Amino acid sequence: MAEQTEVPRRTPLSRQRVLRAAVTLADEAGIDSLSMRNLAQDLGVVPMALYKHVANKDELVAGVIDVVIGEIDPPLADVDWKHVVRERILSARRVLQRHPWVSLAIESQQTPTPAILAYLDSMVGTFRGGGFSVDLAHHVMHAMGSRALGFSQELFDAARNAGRTGATSPEPPAALPAQFADRFPNLAEIAVVASHDDASVVGRGCDDQFEFEFALDLLLEGIERLHQQGWTSSR
Amino acid sequence: MAEQTEVPRRTPLSRQRVLRAAVTLADEAGIDSLSMRNLAQDLGVVPMALYKHVANKDELVAGVIDVVIGEIDPPLADVDWKHVVRERILSARRVLQRHPWVSLAIESQQTPTPAILAYLDSMVGTFRGGGFSVDLAHHVMHAMGSRALGFSQELFDAARNAGRTGATSPEPPAALPAQFADRFPNLAEIAVVASHDDASVVGRGCDDQFEFEFALDLLLEGIERLHQQGWTSSR
DNA sequence: ACCTGAACACCGTTCAAGT
DNA sequence: ACCTGAACACCGTTCAAGT
């Protein structure tokens, strides 16, 4: 009575398949849903089967980070370091906007993944190729901070969430609870002006892309000035 | 046989006592150890007793963030906005260095806590008081990014962890595994120069405080230049 | 009315038993 | 030798039962 016809064999697991499924799971259900158990279920596999391909959950997370970082474009072949850095960072930003859970995952790691190191190393190389001293390249990388990875803490994204309760507030100019304006007048003022300046939609809020490039260019221009002045730390 | 002498009554729980104990627990055992169950045990209380004082774990975390943010010095009474901002950010940095787990907790929140909003609001007020337009103050806050809260992603802290395996590497100048230098030559070069420049201890690495102030001043000077030029966004 | 133990639905990971 | 189910030591939180 033994059945000859078997359940069709699943395409065999591989580290790549595990990591890709993890990225998809996190993209679709959020980072909190990325558990060994949920991932195993998505792959039609018993949880312990995953441990053949990743040592533990930390290594899984490191693996998915590297898959995502691998999506960042390589540096342009251009002699203008500023242009190369700018485009690379904007590429990184686009990647991390496609996978919004990755920024926090990167910051939660206590040790950077190989792909992160390679990315940072390549960026240092761009500065060095542009004539930067090791010293200046070093400090400039620090000054870039998380912006080098294409994200910065968008503090006002969160502030906007705090200020606006529902989507249909019936107070045209600000749409902020009066209590909010009382407690945080300066934030409220900024929010109102940002809404007014934008003719199209009231309360659309900040143009994230503009803010990002504003900050990026501010840094880049300051850096360029230091470079032209032959800045050196006195260490 | 009923005992008349009772176990001495614990000093009654209060939201303040719960939050303070949570800060202590996270400081001493790390953010991962901050669970409702561990916290209850530290307070000599059954886990469910905590829910009288905080609605759930998210509210607990929001509460401990606000306790810590409350440690930041108020702004100086000074007419020089640059000096006021600088000292305030350095105060915030000192606070977050005393509680290193808080930065990630802040970034993990999807909504900023009241104390964070008050802090940011006050900082906007400092710029406004210094004559900044709402527009410029707005964009400058974005440019500050997480630095406004006294932390930036210290990418090279992590890179250093990745490069150095043990405390007793027997290779004086770099103390980096040869493999690391091969794969990430630009990072390695920076690490070597940073070590050499510092006469005292080989491999001491970067001066975090110097890096932080370098980046901070770069931003502040760029901001000051914009302010003096009457910069305005063309929105 | 207040407090709380047990229970529920989850985790990551170990380990021994099964093939 | 390989795979895997059950088990262990945790979570946050619900809920009913106890005082």
Short mmCIF file of N, CA and C in Angstrom, two decimals, chain B residues 73-137:
data_model
loop_
_atom_site.label_atom_id
_atom_site.label_comp_id
_atom_site.label_asym_id
_atom_site.label_seq_id
_atom_site.Cartn_x
_atom_site.Cartn_y
_atom_site.Cartn_z
N ASP B 73 21.02 68.81 29.23
CA ASP B 73 20.99 70.16 29.79
C ASP B 73 20.05 71.06 29.00
N PRO B 74 19.40 72.00 29.69
CA PRO B 74 18.61 73.00 28.95
C PRO B 74 19.54 73.89 28.14
N PRO B 75 19.00 74.61 27.16
CA PRO B 75 19.87 75.47 26.35
C PRO B 75 20.48 76.59 27.19
N LEU B 76 21.71 76.97 26.86
CA LEU B 76 22.35 78.09 27.54
C LEU B 76 21.60 79.38 27.25
N ALA B 77 21.70 80.33 28.18
CA ALA B 77 21.15 81.67 27.92
C ALA B 77 22.27 82.49 27.29
N ASP B 78 22.31 82.47 25.97
CA ASP B 78 23.42 83.09 25.24
C ASP B 78 22.85 83.57 23.91
N VAL B 79 23.36 84.68 23.41
CA VAL B 79 22.82 85.20 22.16
C VAL B 79 23.42 84.51 20.94
N ASP B 80 24.55 83.82 21.13
CA ASP B 80 25.22 83.18 20.00
C ASP B 80 24.60 81.81 19.73
N TRP B 81 23.75 81.76 18.69
CA TRP B 81 23.02 80.51 18.42
C TRP B 81 23.98 79.34 18.22
N LYS B 82 25.11 79.63 17.57
CA LYS B 82 26.04 78.55 17.25
C LYS B 82 26.58 77.92 18.52
N HIS B 83 26.92 78.78 19.47
CA HIS B 83 27.44 78.28 20.74
C HIS B 83 26.37 77.50 21.51
N VAL B 84 25.15 78.01 21.50
CA VAL B 84 24.06 77.34 22.21
C VAL B 84 23.79 75.97 21.60
N VAL B 85 23.69 75.92 20.29
CA VAL B 85 23.42 74.64 19.61
C VAL B 85 24.55 73.66 19.88
N ARG B 86 25.75 74.16 19.76
CA ARG B 86 26.91 73.29 19.93
C ARG B 86 26.94 72.67 21.33
N GLU B 87 26.77 73.49 22.34
CA GLU B 87 26.83 72.98 23.72
C GLU B 87 25.67 72.03 24.02
N ARG B 88 24.52 72.34 23.47
CA ARG B 88 23.35 71.50 23.72
C ARG B 88 23.55 70.12 23.09
N ILE B 89 24.06 70.11 21.86
CA ILE B 89 24.28 68.83 21.19
C ILE B 89 25.36 68.03 21.90
N LEU B 90 26.36 68.72 22.39
CA LEU B 90 27.41 67.99 23.11
C LEU B 90 26.89 67.45 24.43
N SER B 91 25.96 68.16 25.05
CA SER B 91 25.32 67.64 26.26
C SER B 91 24.51 66.40 25.94
N ALA B 92 23.74 66.47 24.85
CA ALA B 92 22.94 65.31 24.43
C ALA B 92 23.85 64.12 24.15
N ARG B 93 24.99 64.41 23.54
CA ARG B 93 25.93 63.34 23.23
C ARG B 93 26.45 62.67 24.50
N ARG B 94 26.78 63.49 25.50
CA ARG B 94 27.26 62.93 26.77
C ARG B 94 26.19 62.04 27.41
N VAL B 95 24.96 62.49 27.36
CA VAL B 95 23.86 61.70 27.93
C VAL B 95 23.74 60.36 27.22
N LEU B 96 23.76 60.40 25.89
CA LEU B 96 23.56 59.16 25.14
C LEU B 96 24.79 58.25 25.21
N GLN B 97 25.92 58.82 25.58
CA GLN B 97 27.09 57.96 25.81
C GLN B 97 27.00 57.26 27.16
N ARG B 98 26.29 57.88 28.09
CA ARG B 98 26.07 57.23 29.39
C ARG B 98 25.05 56.09 29.26
N HIS B 99 24.19 56.18 28.26
CA HIS B 99 23.14 55.17 28.06
C HIS B 99 23.20 54.71 26.60
N PRO B 100 24.20 53.93 26.25
CA PRO B 100 24.47 53.68 24.83
C PRO B 100 23.35 52.94 24.09
N TRP B 101 22.45 52.34 24.79
CA TRP B 101 21.37 51.57 24.18
C TRP B 101 20.23 52.48 23.72
N VAL B 102 20.27 53.76 24.13
CA VAL B 102 19.11 54.63 23.87
C VAL B 102 19.01 55.02 22.40
N SER B 103 20.14 55.26 21.74
CA SER B 103 20.10 55.67 20.33
C SER B 103 19.27 54.71 19.50
N LEU B 104 19.58 53.42 19.63
CA LEU B 104 18.84 52.43 18.85
C LEU B 104 17.38 52.39 19.27
N ALA B 105 17.14 52.55 20.57
CA ALA B 105 15.74 52.55 21.04
C ALA B 105 14.97 53.71 20.40
N ILE B 106 15.62 54.87 20.32
CA ILE B 106 14.97 56.03 19.70
C ILE B 106 14.66 55.74 18.24
N GLU B 107 15.65 55.21 17.53
CA GLU B 107 15.46 54.93 16.11
C GLU B 107 14.43 53.83 15.88
N SER B 108 14.28 52.94 16.86
CA SER B 108 13.33 51.84 16.69
C SER B 108 11.89 52.29 16.89
N GLN B 109 11.70 53.38 17.63
CA GLN B 109 10.34 53.89 17.83
C GLN B 109 9.79 54.39 16.50
N GLN B 110 8.55 54.13 16.25
CA GLN B 110 7.97 54.64 15.00
C GLN B 110 7.43 56.04 15.18
N THR B 111 7.30 56.46 16.41
CA THR B 111 6.77 57.78 16.74
C THR B 111 7.66 58.41 17.80
N PRO B 112 8.02 59.68 17.63
CA PRO B 112 8.93 60.28 18.61
C PRO B 112 8.21 60.53 19.93
N THR B 113 8.95 60.44 21.01
CA THR B 113 8.36 60.65 22.33
C THR B 113 8.21 62.15 22.59
N PRO B 114 7.39 62.54 23.54
CA PRO B 114 7.20 63.96 23.86
C PRO B 114 8.52 64.67 24.20
N ALA B 115 9.38 64.02 24.96
CA ALA B 115 10.64 64.68 25.35
C ALA B 115 11.53 64.93 24.13
N ILE B 116 11.51 64.01 23.17
CA ILE B 116 12.28 64.21 21.95
C ILE B 116 11.72 65.40 21.17
N LEU B 117 10.41 65.44 21.06
CA LEU B 117 9.78 66.55 20.35
C LEU B 117 10.11 67.88 21.04
N ALA B 118 10.05 67.89 22.38
CA ALA B 118 10.34 69.12 23.11
C ALA B 118 11.79 69.54 22.88
N TYR B 119 12.69 68.57 22.87
CA TYR B 119 14.10 68.87 22.64
C TYR B 119 14.31 69.45 21.24
N LEU B 120 13.72 68.82 20.25
CA LEU B 120 13.87 69.30 18.87
C LEU B 120 13.22 70.67 18.72
N ASP B 121 12.07 70.83 19.34
CA ASP B 121 11.37 72.11 19.27
C ASP B 121 12.22 73.22 19.85
N SER B 122 12.82 72.93 20.98
CA SER B 122 13.68 73.92 21.64
C SER B 122 14.87 74.28 20.76
N MET B 123 15.40 73.27 20.04
CA MET B 123 16.55 73.55 19.18
C MET B 123 16.14 74.41 17.98
N VAL B 124 14.98 74.13 17.41
CA VAL B 124 14.47 75.00 16.35
C VAL B 124 14.33 76.42 16.89
N GLY B 125 13.85 76.53 18.13
CA GLY B 125 13.71 77.84 18.76
C GLY B 125 15.03 78.58 18.86
N THR B 126 16.10 77.86 19.12
CA THR B 126 17.42 78.49 19.19
C THR B 126 17.81 79.07 17.82
N PHE B 127 17.58 78.32 16.77
CA PHE B 127 17.88 78.83 15.43
C PHE B 127 17.01 80.06 15.12
N ARG B 128 15.74 79.95 15.41
CA ARG B 128 14.82 81.07 15.14
C ARG B 128 15.26 82.31 15.92
N GLY B 129 15.61 82.09 17.19
CA GLY B 129 16.07 83.20 18.03
C GLY B 129 17.35 83.83 17.49
N GLY B 130 18.12 83.05 16.73
CA GLY B 130 19.35 83.57 16.13
C GLY B 130 19.10 84.26 14.80
N GLY B 131 17.84 84.42 14.44
CA GLY B 131 17.50 85.16 13.23
C GLY B 131 17.27 84.30 12.02
N PHE B 132 17.28 82.98 12.18
CA PHE B 132 17.05 82.10 11.04
C PHE B 132 15.60 82.21 10.59
N SER B 133 15.39 82.17 9.27
CA SER B 133 14.03 82.06 8.76
C SER B 133 13.50 80.68 9.12
N VAL B 134 12.20 80.56 9.14
CA VAL B 134 11.59 79.25 9.38
C VAL B 134 12.10 78.25 8.36
N ASP B 135 12.15 78.71 7.15
CA ASP B 135 12.60 77.88 6.03
C ASP B 135 14.00 77.32 6.27
N LEU B 136 14.94 78.22 6.59
CA LEU B 136 16.32 77.75 6.79
C LEU B 136 16.42 76.87 8.04
N ALA B 137 15.75 77.29 9.12
CA ALA B 137 15.78 76.48 10.35
C ALA B 137 15.27 75.07 10.06
#
